[in-house]
Short mmCIF file of C-alpha atoms in Angstrom, two decimals:
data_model
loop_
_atom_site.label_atom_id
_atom_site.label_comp_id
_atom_site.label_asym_id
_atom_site.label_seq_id
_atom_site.Cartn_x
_atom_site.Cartn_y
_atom_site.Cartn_z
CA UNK A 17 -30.17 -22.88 -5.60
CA UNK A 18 -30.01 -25.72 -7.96
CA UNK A 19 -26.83 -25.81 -10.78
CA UNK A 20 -29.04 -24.86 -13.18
CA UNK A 21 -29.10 -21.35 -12.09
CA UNK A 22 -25.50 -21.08 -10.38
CA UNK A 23 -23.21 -19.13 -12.40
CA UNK A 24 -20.31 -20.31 -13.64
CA UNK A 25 -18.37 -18.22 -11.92
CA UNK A 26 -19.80 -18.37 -8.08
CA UNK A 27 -17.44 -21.10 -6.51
CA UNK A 28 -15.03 -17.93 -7.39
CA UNK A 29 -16.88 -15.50 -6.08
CA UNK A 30 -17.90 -17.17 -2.52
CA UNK A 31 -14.03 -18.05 -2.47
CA UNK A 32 -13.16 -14.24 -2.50
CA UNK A 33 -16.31 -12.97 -0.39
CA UNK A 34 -14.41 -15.28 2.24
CA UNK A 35 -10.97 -14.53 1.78
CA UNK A 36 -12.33 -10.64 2.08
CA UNK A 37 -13.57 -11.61 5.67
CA UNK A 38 -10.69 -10.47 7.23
CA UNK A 39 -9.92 -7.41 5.75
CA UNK A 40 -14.01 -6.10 6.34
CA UNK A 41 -12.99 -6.74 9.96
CA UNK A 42 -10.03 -5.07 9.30
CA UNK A 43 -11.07 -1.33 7.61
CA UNK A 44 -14.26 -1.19 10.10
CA UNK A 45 -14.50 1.41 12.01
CA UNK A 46 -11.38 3.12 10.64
CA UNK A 47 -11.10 6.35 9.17
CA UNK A 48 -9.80 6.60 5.47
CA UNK A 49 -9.12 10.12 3.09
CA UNK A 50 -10.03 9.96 -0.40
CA UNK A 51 -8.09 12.30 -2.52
CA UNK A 52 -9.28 12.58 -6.02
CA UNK A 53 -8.46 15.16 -9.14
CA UNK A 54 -11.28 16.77 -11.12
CA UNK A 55 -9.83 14.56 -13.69
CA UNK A 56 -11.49 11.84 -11.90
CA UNK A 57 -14.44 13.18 -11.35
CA UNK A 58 -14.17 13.56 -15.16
CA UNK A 59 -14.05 9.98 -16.16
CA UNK A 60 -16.52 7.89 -17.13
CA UNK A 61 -15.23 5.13 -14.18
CA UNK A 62 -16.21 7.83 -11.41
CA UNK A 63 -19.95 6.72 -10.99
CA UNK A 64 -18.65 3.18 -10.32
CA UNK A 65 -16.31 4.41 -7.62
CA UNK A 66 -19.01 5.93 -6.16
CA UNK A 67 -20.78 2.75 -5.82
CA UNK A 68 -17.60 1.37 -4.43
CA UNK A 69 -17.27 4.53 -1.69
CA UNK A 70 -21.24 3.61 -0.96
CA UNK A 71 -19.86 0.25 -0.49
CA UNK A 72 -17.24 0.90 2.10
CA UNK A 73 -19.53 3.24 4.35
CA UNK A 74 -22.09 0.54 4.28
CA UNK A 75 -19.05 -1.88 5.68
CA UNK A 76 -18.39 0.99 8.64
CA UNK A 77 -15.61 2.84 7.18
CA UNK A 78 -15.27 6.48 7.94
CA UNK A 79 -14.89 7.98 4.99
CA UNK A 80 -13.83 11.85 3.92
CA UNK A 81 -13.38 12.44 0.52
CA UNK A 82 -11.50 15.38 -0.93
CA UNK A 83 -12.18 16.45 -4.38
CA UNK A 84 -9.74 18.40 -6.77
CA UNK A 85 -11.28 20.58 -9.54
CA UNK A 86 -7.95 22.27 -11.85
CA UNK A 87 -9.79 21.29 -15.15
CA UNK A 88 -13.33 22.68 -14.29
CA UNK A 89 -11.33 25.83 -13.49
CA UNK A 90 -9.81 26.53 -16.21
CA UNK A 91 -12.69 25.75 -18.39
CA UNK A 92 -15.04 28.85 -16.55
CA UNK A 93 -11.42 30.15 -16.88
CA UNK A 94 -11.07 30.15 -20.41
CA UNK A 95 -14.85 30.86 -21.19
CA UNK A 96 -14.45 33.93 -19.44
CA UNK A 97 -11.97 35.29 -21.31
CA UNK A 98 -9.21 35.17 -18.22
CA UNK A 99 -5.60 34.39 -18.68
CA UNK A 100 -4.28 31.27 -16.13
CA UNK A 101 -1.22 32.33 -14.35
CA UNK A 102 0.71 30.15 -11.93
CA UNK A 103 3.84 29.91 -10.27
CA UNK A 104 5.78 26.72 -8.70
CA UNK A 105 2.49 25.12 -9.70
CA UNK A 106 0.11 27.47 -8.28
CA UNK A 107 -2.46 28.83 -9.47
CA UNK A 108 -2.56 32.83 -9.05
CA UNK A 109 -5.77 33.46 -7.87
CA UNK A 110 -7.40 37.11 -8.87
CA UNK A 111 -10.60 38.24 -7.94
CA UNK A 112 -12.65 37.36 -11.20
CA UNK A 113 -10.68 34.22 -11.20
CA UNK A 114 -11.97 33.23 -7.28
CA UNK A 115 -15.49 33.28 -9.02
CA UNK A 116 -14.78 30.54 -11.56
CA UNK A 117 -12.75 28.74 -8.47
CA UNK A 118 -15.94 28.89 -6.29
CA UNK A 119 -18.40 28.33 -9.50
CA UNK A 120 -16.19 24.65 -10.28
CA UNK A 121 -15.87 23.79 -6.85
CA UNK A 122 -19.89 24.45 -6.16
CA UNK A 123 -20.87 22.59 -9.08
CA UNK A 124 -18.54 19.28 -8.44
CA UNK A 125 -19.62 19.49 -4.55
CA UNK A 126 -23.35 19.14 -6.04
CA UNK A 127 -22.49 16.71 -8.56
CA UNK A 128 -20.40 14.14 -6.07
CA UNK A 129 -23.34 14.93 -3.44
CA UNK A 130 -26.09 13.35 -5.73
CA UNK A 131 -24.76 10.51 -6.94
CA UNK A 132 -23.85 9.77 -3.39
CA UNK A 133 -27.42 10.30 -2.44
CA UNK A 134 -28.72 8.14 -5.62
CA UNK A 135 -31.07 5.29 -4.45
CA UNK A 136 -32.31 4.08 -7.80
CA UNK A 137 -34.23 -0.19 -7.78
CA UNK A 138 -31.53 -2.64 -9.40
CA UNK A 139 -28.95 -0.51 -8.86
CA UNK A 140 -25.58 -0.70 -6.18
CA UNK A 141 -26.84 2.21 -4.48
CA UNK A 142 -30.50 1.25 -3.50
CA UNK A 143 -31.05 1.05 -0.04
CA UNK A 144 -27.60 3.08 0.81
CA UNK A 145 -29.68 6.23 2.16
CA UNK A 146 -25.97 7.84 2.69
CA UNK A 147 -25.81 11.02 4.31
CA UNK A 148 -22.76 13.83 3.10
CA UNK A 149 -21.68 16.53 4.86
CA UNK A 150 -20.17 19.86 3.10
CA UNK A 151 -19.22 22.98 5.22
CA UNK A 152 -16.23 25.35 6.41
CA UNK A 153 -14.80 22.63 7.70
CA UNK A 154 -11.41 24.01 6.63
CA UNK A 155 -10.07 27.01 7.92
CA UNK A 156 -7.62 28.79 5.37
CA UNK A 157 -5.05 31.76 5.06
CA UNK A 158 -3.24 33.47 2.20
CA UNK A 159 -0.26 32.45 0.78
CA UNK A 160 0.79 36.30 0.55
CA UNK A 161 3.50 36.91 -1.34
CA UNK A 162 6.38 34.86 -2.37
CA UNK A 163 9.25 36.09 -4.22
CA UNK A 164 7.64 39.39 -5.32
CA UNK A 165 4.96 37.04 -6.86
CA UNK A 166 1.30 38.24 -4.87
CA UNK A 167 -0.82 35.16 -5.11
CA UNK A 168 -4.30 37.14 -3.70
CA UNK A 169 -7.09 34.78 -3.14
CA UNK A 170 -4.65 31.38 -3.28
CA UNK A 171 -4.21 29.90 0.25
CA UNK A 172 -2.96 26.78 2.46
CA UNK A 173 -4.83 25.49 5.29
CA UNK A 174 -4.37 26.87 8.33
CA UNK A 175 -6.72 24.47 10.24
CA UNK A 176 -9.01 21.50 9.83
CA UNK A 177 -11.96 21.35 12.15
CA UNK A 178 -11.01 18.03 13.13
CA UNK A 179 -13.66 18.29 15.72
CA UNK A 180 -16.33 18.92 13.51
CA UNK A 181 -15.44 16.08 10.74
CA UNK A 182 -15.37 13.75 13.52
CA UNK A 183 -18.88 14.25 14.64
CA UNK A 184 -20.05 13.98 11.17
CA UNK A 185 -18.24 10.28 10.90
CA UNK A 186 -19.36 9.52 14.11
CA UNK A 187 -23.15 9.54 12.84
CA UNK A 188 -21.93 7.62 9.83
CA UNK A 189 -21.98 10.36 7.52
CA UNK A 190 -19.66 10.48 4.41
CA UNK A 191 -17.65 14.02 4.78
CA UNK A 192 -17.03 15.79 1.48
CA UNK A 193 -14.41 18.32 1.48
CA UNK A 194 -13.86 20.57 -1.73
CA UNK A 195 -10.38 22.54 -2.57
CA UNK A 196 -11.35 26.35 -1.00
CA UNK A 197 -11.03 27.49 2.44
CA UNK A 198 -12.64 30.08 4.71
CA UNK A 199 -10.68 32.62 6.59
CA UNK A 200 -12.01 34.02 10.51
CA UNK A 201 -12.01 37.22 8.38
CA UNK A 202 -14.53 35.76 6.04
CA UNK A 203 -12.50 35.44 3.29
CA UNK A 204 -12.47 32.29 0.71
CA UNK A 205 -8.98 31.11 -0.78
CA UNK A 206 -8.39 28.95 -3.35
CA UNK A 207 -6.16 25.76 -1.99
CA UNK A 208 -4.45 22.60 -3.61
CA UNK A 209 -6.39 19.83 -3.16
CA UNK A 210 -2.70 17.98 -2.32
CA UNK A 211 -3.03 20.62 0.68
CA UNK A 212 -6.34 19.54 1.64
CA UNK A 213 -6.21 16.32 1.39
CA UNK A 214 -2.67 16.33 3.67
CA UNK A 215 -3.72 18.09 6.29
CA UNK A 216 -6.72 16.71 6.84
CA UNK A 217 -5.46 12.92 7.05
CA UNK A 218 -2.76 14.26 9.03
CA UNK A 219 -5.08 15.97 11.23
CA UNK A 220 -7.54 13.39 11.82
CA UNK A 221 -4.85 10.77 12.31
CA UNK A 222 -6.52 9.07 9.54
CA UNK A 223 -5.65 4.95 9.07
CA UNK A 224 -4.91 5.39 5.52
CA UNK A 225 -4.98 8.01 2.36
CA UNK A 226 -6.20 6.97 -0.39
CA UNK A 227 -5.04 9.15 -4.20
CA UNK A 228 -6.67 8.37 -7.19
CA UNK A 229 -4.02 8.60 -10.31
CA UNK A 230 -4.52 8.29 -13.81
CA UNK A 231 -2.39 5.24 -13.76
CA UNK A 232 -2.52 1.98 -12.38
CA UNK A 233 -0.39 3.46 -9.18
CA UNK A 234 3.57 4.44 -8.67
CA UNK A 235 5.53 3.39 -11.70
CA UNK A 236 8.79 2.11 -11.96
CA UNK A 237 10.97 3.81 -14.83
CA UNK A 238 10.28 0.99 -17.09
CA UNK A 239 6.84 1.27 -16.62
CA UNK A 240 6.11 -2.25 -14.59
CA UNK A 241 3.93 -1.28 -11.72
CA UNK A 242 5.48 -0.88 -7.84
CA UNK A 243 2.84 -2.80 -5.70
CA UNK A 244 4.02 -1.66 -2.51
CA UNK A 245 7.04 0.78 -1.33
CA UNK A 246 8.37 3.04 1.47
CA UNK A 247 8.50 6.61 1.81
CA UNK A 248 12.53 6.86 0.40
CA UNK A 249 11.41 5.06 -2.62
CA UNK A 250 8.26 7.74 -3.69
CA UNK A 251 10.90 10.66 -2.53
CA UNK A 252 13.53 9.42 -5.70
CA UNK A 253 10.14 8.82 -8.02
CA UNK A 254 9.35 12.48 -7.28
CA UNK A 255 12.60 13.54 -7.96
CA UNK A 256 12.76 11.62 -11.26
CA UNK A 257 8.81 12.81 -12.25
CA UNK A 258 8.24 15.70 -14.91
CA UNK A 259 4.59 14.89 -14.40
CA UNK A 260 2.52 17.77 -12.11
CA UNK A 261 -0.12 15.62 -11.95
CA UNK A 262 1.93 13.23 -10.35
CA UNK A 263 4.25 14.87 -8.43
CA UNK A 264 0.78 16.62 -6.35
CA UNK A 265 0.09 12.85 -5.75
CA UNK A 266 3.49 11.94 -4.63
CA UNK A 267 3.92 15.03 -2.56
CA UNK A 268 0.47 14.54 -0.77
CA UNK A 269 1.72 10.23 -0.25
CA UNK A 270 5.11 11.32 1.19
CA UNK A 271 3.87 14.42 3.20
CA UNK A 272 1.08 12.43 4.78
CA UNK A 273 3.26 8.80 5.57
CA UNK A 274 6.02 11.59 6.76
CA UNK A 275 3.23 12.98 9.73
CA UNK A 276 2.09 9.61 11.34
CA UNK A 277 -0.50 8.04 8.14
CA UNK A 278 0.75 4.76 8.59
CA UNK A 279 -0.83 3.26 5.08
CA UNK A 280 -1.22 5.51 1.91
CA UNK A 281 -2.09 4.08 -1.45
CA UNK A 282 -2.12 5.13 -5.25
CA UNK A 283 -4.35 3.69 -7.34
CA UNK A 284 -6.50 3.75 -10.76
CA UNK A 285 -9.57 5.91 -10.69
CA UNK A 286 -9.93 4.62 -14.64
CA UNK A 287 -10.10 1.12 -13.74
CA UNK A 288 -12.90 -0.60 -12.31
CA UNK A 289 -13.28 -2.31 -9.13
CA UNK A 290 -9.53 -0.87 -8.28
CA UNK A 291 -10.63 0.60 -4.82
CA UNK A 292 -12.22 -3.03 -3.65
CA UNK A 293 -9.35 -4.47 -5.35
CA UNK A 294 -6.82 -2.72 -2.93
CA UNK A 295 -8.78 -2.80 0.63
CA UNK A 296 -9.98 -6.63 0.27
CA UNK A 297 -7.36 -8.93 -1.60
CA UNK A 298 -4.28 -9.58 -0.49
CA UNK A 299 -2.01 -8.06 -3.34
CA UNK A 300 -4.08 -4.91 -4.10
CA UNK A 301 -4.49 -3.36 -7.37
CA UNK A 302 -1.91 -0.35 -7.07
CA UNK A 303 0.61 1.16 -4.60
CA UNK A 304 0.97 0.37 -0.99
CA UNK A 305 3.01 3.34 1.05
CA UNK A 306 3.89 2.04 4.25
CA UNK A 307 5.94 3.89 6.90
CA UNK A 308 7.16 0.41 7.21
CA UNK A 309 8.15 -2.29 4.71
CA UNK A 310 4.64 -3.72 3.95
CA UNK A 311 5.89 -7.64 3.99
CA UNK A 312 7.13 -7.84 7.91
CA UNK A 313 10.25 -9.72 8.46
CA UNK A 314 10.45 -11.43 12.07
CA UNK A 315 11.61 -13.89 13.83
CA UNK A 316 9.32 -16.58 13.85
CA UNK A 317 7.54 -18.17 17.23
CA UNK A 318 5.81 -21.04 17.65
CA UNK A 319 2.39 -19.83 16.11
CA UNK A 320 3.94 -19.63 12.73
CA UNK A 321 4.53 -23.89 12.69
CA UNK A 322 1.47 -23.90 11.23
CA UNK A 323 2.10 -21.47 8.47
CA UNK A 324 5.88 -22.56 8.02
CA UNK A 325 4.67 -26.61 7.36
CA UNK A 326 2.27 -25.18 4.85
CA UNK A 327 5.07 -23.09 2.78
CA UNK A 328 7.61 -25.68 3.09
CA UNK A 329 5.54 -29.53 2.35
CA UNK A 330 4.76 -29.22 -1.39
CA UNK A 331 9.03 -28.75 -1.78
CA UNK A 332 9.34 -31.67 0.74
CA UNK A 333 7.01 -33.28 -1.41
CA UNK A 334 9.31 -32.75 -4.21
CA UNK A 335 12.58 -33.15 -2.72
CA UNK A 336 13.85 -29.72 -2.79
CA UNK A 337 14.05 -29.80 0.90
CA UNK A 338 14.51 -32.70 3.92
CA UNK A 339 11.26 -33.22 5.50
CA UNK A 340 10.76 -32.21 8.92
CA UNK A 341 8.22 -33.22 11.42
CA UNK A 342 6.15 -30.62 13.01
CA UNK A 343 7.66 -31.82 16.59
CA UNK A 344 11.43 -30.88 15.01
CA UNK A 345 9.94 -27.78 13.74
CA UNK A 346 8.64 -26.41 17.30
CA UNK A 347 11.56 -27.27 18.97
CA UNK A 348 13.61 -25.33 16.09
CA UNK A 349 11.25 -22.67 15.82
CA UNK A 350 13.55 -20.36 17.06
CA UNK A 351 16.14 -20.67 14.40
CA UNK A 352 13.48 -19.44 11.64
CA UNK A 353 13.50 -16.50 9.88
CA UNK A 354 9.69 -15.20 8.52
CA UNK A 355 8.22 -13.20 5.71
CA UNK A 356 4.54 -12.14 6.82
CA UNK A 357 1.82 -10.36 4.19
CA UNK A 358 -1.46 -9.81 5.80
CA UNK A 359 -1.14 -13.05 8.69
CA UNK A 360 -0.09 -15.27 5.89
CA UNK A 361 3.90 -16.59 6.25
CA UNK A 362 5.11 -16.41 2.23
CA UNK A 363 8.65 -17.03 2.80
CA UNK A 364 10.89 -18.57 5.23
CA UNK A 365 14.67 -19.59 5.89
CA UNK A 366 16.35 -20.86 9.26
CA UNK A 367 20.16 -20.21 10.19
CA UNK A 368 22.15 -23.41 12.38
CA UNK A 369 24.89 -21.53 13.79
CA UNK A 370 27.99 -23.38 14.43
CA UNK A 371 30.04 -20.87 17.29
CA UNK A 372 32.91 -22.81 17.99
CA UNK A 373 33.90 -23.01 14.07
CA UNK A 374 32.19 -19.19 13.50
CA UNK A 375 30.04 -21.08 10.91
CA UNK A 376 26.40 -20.91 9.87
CA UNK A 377 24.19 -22.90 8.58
CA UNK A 378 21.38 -21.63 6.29
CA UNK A 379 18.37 -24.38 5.42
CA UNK A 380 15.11 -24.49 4.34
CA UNK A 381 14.80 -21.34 2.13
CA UNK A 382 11.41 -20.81 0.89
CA UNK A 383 8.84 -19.05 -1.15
CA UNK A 384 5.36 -19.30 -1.47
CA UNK A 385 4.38 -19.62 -5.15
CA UNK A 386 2.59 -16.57 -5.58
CA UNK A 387 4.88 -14.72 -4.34
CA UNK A 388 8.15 -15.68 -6.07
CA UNK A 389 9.69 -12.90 -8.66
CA UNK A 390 9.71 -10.69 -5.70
CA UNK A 391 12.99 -11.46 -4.05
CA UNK A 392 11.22 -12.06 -1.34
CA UNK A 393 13.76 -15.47 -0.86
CA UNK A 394 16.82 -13.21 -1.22
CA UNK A 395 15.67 -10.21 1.43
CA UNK A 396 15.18 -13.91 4.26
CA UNK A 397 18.57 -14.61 3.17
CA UNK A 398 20.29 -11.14 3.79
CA UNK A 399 18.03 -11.03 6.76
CA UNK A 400 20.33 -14.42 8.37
CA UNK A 401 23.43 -12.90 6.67
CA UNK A 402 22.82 -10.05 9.47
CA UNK A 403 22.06 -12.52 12.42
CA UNK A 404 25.42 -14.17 11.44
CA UNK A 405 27.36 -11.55 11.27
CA UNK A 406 25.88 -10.17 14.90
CA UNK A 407 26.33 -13.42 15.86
CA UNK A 408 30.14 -13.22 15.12
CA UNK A 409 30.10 -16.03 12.78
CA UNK A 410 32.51 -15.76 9.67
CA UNK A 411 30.94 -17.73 6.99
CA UNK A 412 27.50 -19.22 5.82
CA UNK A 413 27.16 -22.54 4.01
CA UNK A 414 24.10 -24.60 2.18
CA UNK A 415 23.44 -28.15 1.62
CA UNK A 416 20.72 -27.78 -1.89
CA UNK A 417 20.09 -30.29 -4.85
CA UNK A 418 18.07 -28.15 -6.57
CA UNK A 419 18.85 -24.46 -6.12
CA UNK A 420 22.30 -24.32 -6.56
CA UNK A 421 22.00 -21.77 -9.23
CA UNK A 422 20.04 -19.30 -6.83
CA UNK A 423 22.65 -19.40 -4.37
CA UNK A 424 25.79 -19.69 -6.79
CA UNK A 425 23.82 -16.00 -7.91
CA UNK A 426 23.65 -14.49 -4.53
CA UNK A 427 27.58 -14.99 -4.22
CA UNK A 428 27.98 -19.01 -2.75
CA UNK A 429 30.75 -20.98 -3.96
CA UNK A 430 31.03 -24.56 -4.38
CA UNK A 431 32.83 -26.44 -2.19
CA UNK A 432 33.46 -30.14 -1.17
CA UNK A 433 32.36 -31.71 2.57
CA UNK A 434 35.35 -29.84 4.47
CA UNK A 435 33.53 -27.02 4.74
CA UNK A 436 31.42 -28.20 6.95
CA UNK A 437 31.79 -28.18 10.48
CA UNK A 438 32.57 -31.87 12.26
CA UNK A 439 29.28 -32.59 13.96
CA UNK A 440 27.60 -31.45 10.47
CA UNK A 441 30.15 -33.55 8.55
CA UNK A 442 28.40 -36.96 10.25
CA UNK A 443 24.96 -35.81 9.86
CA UNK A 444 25.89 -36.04 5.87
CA UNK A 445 23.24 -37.92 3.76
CA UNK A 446 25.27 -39.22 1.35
CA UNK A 447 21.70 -40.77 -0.01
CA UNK A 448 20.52 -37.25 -1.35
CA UNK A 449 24.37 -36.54 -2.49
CA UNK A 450 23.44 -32.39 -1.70
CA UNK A 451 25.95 -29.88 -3.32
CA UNK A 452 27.97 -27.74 -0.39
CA UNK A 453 28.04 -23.85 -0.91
CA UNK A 454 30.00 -21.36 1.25
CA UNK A 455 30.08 -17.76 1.04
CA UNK A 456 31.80 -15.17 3.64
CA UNK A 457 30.36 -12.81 5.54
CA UNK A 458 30.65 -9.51 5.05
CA UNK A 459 28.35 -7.48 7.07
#
């Protein structure tokens, strides 16, 4: 294609359809839960998330979506004249109100089914022919009654057919799962869609859960978004939250993470592109849940040289640190400390330990650019203030000419060359005149 007709903008684009390489690899083949709120359904964005979903099966993800459907209830609700009662959050579900459960949940099913099936010329759905599969696929019982409190036709799951979703994956269908259940006794029952939605990524063992939220994801209390977060964190947000809305979503994050969902995520179903956004770049657009932290600390090995030269040349370019040779860095590999985010090393640090004097040295601290703001350079550090202190070693020091405020911060004091052990002492380069800091360990 000749510049003429390029856009503008396509150097960009090719740039991101590369760097998204990995993560296609990545999702295919896995099995994710979408959880969504009627709200969502609701929203103008929804047909564009669609597109997105159409996307992802087309890229070989398993996909079941579970769809919520509180506001379309209460609107047959309120038009027929009943009064909403709930308790702890749930809805009490009398016989005339079942009908307006199963009229809602009937219509969205139909609704979510054709746009999924939409094909239109010049559109992101032409050519999808996607295939979605409905049914009493959930197996449900009756709350009973709590409390004195008789909650008739509202239920919990008592079963997914796990069985009979995974069939329906296997043939590359797209399995749509609405907020009711079916009893052996032939019974429906109203259910949360956090209960759906739970059970059946627990139950399938699913690689991820995806909730849609009205926000951007998990919020911190002064409103600045949390990109990614383990399960302790979302337990004090819920504890904290006066939202319903949001504590469903946080219940249905921490219950699922809690039962073996390794990777949940919270994210915008108002903003566009969010979905792509958080399965193919490397920061996301909302919350990352992770059993584990989602930046892996390690120590490093000799495939991260590589990565570690990368981080570290642009600040030995600079003079913030001594330049080392890729031949001292293998045979010191062993000394490094490592902050990994999708194969990609974004912060480093190394620890010299001195036995005989009980005296550590900590060099080459790092950060990649990006990712600085995140005290990503601070959790390397604390990581070698543990290795010291398991190490037996009494006290850290640091040889900087440029970050001596960082470290003064984090609790170093200034000192003068006696600090250092002999043998470091002669290595001194007197040339780069670098300030000493010291700071004891405690633990």
């Amino acid at each position: 294609m000749s510049d003429s007709k390029t856009p503008l903008n396509s150097k960009n684009y090719v740039k991101w359809f590369r760097n998204s390489a990995p993560y296609i690899n990545a999702h295919r083949g896995k099995t994710f839960v979408l959880m969504f709120g009627g709200e969502a359904v609701a929203h103008d964005n929804f047909a564009t998330i669609i597109h997105d979903i159409a996307l992802l099966n087309s890229l070989g993800v398993r996909l079941v979506l579970v769809h919520g459907a509180r506001p379309q209830i209460e609107e047959r609700v309120a038009l027929r004249g009943i009064d909403s009662q709930f308790e702890h959050d749930l809805r009490i579900t009398c016989p005339q109100t079942l009908e307006s459960v199963k009229d809602a949940t009937g219509s969205l099913r139909s609704q979510i089914e054709a746009l999924l099936t939409m094909g239109l010329a010049n559109s992101p759905m032409h050519g999808s022919q996607i295939r979605v599969c409905s049914g009493n696929m959930v197996i449900a019982k009756p709350i009973g009654v709590r409390g004195g409190i008789d909650y008739q036709h509202t239920g919990v799951v008592r079963r997914i057919d796990s069985q009979a979703i995974q069939s329906h994956l296997q043939d590359n269908a797209i399995v749509l799962l609405s907020p009711i259940g079916y009893s052996p006794t032939g019974e429906v029952f109203n259910l949360s869609l956090e209960n759906v939605a739970t059970q059946t990524a627990i139950a399938l063992q699913a690689d991820k859960l995806i909730a849609f939220s009205d926000k951007p994801g998990l919020l911190n209390p002064d409103g600045s978004l949390i990109n990614n977060t383990d399960i302790s964190t979302v337990k004090q947000l819920l504890d904290d939250s006066s939202d319903l809305q949001e504590q469903v979503l946080m219940r249905a994050l921490i219950n699922s993470a809690e039962k073996g969902v390794e990777r949940c995520h919270c994210i915008s179903y108002q903003e566009d592109g969010a979905l792509l956004a958080e399965l193919f770049t490397r920061d996301g657009s909302g919350t990352l849940i992770a059993q584990d932290t989602y930046d892996q600390m390690r120590t490093a090995c000799i495939d991260d040289v590589g990565g570690i030269l990368e981080l570290i040349e642009p600040l030995e370019a600079n003079g913030t640190l001594v330049k080392r040779s890729r031949e001292l860095l293998e045979n010191e590999i062993d000394h490094f400390t490592v902050l990994e985010k999708d194969g990609m090393i974004i912060a480093c640090a190394a620890l010299y330990p001195y036995p005989q004097e009980k005296l550590g040295e900590v060099a080459c601290v790092a950060t990649h650019p990006d990712y600085r703001g995140g005290e990503r350079g601070l959790r390397v550090l604390h990581a070698l203030q543990k290795q010291a202190a398991a190490l037996g070693l009494l006290q850290l020091f640091v040889l900087t000419t440029v970050t001596a405020h960082w470290f003064q911060e984090q609790g170093f004091i200034e000192g003068n060359l006696s600090l250092l052990p002999a043998k470091r002492q002669s290595l001194y380069n007197y040339q780069r005149n670098s300030k000493i800091f010291a700071k004891a360990i405690t633990g």
